[in-house]
Short mmCIF file of C-alpha atoms in Angstrom, two decimals:
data_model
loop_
_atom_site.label_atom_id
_atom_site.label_comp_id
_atom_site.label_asym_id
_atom_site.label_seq_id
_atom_site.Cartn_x
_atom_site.Cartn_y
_atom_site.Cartn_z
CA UNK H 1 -11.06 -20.87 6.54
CA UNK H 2 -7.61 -19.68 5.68
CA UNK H 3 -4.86 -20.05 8.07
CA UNK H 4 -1.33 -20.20 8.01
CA UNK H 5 1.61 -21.97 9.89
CA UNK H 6 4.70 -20.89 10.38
CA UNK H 7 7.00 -24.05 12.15
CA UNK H 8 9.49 -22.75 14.72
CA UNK H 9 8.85 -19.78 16.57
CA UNK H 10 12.82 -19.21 16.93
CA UNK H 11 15.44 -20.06 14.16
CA UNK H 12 19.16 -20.01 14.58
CA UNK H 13 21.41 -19.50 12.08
CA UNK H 14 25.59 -18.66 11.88
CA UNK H 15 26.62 -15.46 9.57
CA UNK H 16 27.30 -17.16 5.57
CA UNK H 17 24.73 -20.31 6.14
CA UNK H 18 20.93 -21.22 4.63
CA UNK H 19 18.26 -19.42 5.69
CA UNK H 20 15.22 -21.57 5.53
CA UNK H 21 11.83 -20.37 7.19
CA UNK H 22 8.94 -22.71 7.08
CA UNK H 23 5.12 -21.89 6.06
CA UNK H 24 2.62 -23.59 5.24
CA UNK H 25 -0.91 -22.42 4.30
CA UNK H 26 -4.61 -23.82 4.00
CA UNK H 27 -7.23 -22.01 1.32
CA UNK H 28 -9.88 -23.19 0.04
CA UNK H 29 -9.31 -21.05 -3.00
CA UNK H 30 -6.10 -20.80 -5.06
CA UNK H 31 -4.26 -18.02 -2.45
CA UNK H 32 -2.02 -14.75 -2.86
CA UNK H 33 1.25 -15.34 -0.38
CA UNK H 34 3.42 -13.00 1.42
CA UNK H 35 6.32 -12.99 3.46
CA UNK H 36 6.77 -9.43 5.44
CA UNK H 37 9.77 -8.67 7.79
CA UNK H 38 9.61 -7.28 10.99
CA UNK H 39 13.16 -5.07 12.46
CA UNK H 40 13.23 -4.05 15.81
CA UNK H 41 10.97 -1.49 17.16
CA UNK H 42 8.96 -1.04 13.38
CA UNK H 43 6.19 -1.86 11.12
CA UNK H 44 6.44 -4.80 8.81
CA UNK H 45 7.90 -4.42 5.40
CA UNK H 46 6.95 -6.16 3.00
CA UNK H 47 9.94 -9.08 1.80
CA UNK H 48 8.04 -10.94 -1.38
CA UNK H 49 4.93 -12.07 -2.76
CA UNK H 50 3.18 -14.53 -4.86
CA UNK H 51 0.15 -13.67 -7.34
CA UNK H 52 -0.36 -16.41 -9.23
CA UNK H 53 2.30 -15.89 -11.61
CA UNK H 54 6.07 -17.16 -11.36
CA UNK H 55 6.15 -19.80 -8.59
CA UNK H 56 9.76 -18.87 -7.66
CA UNK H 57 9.31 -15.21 -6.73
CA UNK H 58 12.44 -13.10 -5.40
CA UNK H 59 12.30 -10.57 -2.73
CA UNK H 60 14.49 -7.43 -1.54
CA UNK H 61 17.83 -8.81 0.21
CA UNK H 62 17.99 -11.65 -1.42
CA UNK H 63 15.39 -13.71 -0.14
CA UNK H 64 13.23 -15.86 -2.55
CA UNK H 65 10.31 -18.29 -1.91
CA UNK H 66 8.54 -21.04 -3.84
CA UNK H 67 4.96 -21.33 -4.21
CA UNK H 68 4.35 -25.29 -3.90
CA UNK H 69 0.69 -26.30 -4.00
CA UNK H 70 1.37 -29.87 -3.65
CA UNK H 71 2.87 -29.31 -0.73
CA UNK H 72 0.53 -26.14 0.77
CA UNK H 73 4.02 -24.42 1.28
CA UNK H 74 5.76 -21.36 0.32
CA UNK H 75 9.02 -21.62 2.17
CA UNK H 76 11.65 -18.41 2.64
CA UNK H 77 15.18 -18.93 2.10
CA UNK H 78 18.59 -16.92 1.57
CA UNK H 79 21.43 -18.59 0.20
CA UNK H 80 23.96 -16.71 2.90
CA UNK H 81 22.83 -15.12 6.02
CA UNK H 82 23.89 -12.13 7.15
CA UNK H 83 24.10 -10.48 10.60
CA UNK H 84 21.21 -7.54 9.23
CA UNK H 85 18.74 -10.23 8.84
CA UNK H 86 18.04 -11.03 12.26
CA UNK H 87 14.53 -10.65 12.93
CA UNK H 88 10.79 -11.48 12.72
CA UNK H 89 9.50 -12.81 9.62
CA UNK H 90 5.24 -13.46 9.23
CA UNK H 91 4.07 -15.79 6.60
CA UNK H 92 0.28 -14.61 5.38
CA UNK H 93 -2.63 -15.65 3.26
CA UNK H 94 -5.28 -13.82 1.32
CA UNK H 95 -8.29 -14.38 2.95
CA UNK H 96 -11.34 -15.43 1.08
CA UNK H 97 -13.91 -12.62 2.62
CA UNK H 98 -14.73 -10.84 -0.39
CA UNK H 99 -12.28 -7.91 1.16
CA UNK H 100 -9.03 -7.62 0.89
CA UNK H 101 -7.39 -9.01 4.06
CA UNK H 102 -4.46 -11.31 5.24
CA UNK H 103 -4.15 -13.87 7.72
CA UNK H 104 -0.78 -13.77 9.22
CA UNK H 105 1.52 -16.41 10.50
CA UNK H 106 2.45 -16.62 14.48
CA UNK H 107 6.00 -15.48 13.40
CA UNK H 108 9.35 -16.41 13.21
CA UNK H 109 12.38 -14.82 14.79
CA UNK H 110 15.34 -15.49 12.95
CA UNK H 111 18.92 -15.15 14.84
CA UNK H 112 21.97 -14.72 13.00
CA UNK H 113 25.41 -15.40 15.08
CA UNK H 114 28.59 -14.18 14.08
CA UNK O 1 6.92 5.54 -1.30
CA UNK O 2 4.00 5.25 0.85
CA UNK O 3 3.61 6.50 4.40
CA UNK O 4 1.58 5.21 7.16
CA UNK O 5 1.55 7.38 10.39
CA UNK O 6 0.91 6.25 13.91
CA UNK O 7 0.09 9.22 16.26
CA UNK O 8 2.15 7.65 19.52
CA UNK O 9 5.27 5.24 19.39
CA UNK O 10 4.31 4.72 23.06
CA UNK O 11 1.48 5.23 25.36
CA UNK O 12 0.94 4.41 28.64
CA UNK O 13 -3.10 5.09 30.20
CA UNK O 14 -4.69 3.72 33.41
CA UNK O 15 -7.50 1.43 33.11
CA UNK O 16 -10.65 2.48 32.68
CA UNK O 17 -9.34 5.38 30.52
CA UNK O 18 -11.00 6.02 27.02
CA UNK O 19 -7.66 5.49 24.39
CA UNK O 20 -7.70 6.73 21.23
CA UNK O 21 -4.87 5.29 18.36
CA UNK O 22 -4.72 7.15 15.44
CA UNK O 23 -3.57 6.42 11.76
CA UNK O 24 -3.13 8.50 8.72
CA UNK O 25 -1.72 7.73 5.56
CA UNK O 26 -0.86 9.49 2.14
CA UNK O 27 -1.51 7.02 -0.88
CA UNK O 28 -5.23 7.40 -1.28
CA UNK O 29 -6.27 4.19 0.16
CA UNK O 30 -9.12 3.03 0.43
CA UNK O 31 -8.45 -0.03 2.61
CA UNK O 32 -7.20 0.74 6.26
CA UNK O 33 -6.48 -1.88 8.90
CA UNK O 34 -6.07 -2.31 12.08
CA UNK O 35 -4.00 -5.32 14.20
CA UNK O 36 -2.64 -6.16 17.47
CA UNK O 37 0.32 -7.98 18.00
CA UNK O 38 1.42 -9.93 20.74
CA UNK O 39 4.26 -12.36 21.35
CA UNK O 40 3.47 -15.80 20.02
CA UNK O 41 0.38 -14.75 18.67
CA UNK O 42 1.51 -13.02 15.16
CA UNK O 43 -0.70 -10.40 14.10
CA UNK O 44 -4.62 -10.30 14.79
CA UNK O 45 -7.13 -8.17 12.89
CA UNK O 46 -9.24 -6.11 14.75
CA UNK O 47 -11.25 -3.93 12.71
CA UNK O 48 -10.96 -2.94 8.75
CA UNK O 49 -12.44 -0.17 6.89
CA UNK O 50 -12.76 -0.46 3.32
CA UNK O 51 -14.23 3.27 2.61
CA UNK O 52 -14.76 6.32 4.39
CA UNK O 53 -18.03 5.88 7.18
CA UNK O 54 -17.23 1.71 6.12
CA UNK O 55 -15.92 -0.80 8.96
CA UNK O 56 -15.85 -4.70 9.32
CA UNK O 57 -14.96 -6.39 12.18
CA UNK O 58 -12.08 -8.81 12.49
CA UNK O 59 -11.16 -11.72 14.12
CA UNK O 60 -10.80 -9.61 18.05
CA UNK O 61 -13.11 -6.68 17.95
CA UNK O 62 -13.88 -7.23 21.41
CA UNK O 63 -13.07 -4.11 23.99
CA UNK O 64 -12.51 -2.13 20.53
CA UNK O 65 -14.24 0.37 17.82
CA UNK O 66 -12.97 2.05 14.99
CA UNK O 67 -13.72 5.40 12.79
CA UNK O 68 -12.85 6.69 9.79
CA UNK O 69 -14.42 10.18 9.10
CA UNK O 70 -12.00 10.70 6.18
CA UNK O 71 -10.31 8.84 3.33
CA UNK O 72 -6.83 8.76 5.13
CA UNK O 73 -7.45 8.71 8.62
CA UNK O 74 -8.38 5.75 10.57
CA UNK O 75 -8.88 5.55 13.88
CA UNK O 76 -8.91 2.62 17.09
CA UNK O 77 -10.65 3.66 20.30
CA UNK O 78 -10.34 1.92 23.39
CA UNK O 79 -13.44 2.89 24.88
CA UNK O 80 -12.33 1.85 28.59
CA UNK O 81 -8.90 0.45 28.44
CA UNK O 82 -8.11 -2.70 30.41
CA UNK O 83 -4.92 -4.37 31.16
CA UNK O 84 -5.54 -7.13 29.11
CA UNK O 85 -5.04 -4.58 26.19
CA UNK O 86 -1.71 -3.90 26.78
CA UNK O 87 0.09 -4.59 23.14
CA UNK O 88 1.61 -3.72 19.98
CA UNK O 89 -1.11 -1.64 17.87
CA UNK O 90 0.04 -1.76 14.49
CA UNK O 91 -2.21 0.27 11.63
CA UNK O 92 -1.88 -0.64 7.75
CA UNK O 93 -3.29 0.41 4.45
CA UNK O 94 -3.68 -1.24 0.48
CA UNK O 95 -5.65 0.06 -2.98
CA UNK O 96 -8.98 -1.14 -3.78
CA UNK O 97 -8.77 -5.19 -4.61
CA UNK O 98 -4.96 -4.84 -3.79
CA UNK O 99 -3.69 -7.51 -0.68
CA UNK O 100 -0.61 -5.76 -0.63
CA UNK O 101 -0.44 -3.54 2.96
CA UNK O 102 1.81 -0.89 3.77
CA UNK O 103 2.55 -0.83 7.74
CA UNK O 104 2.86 1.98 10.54
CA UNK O 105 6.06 1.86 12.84
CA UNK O 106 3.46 0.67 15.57
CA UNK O 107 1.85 2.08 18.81
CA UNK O 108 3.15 0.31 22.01
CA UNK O 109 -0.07 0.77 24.46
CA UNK O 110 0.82 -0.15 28.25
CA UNK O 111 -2.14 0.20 30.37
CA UNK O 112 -2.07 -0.01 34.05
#
């Protein structure tokens, strides 16, 4: 079965540095990826995906993750952090039902500091 | 862009009441989805719909069932809601053979 892991539930950052956010996935068949964020009090938006295609894809706000299958791990990162990015990020996988659904990572809050 | 309704931002019922959630959204979708989410937990599928009259169970249909009468409307009951059901209810859609889902703001049920 498909599954995902997401490692840290909590990551701190300071305003300017790296964002990294860890995932990695298990599939038996070649997956779809996505990375959705989650702001206070809302639905999840999607950030990026990966289809197969480029294995460097780039998201809205200047996120971008790579798709490495040697590794099982398509990682998030931002060059610079900024103080609008704090908060929940989910990691999923396409799941291979025959229908079109996602398994989603536990989550990770990100924390930006001034 | 595409919208995805929730009926209620926040509900609060007594246990044993019959709760009903209810989605609508305006792209023509076939898929609908629903998902609870809970702190340290992520997000868990409880029911899908892939046409109108269509449902599949997910991973915690348990305490839950669904309808969808129409094309955009999708809809969670509670048949008698317990405490342990007290959560985030979170309702998305996606096209056909599309994996991409579009998300509702969310429906925070407290039941006591």
């Amino acid at each position: 079965a498909q599954s995902v892991t997401q490692l840290g539930s909590h990551v701190s950052v300071s305003e300017g540095a790296l964002v990294l956010l860890r995932c990695n996935y298990s599939s038996s068949v070649p997956p779809y990826l996505f990375w959705y964020v989650q702001y206070p009090n809302q639905g999840l938006q999607l950030l990026l995906k990966y289809t197969s295609a480029a294995t460097l894809v780039k998201g809205i706000n200047g996120f971008e993750a790579e798709f490495k299958k040697s590794e099982t791990s398509f990682h998030l990162t931002k060059p610079s952090a900024h103080m609008s990015d704090a908060a929940e990020y989910f990691c999923a996988v396409t799941m291979n039902s025959g229908y079109s659904t996602l398994t989603f990572g536990k989550g990770t809050m990100l924390l930006v500091s001034p | 862009d595409v919208k995805v309704t929730q009926s209620s931002r926040y509900l609060v019922k007594r246990t044993g009441e019959k709760v009903f959630l209810e989605c609508v959204q305006d792209m023509d979708h076939e898929n609908m989805f629903w998902y609870r989410q809970d702190p340290g937990l992520g997000l868990r599928l409880i029911y899908f719909s892939y046409d109108v009259k269509m449902k599949e169970k997910g991973d915690i249909p348990e305490g839950y069932s669904v309808s969808r009468e129409k094309k955009e409307r999708f809809s969670l009951i509670l048949e008698s809601a317990s405490t342990n059901q007290t959560s985030m209810y979170l309702c998305a859609s996606s096209f056909g053979h599309s994996y991409e889902q579009y998300f509702g703001p969310g429906t925070r049920l407290t039941v006591t």
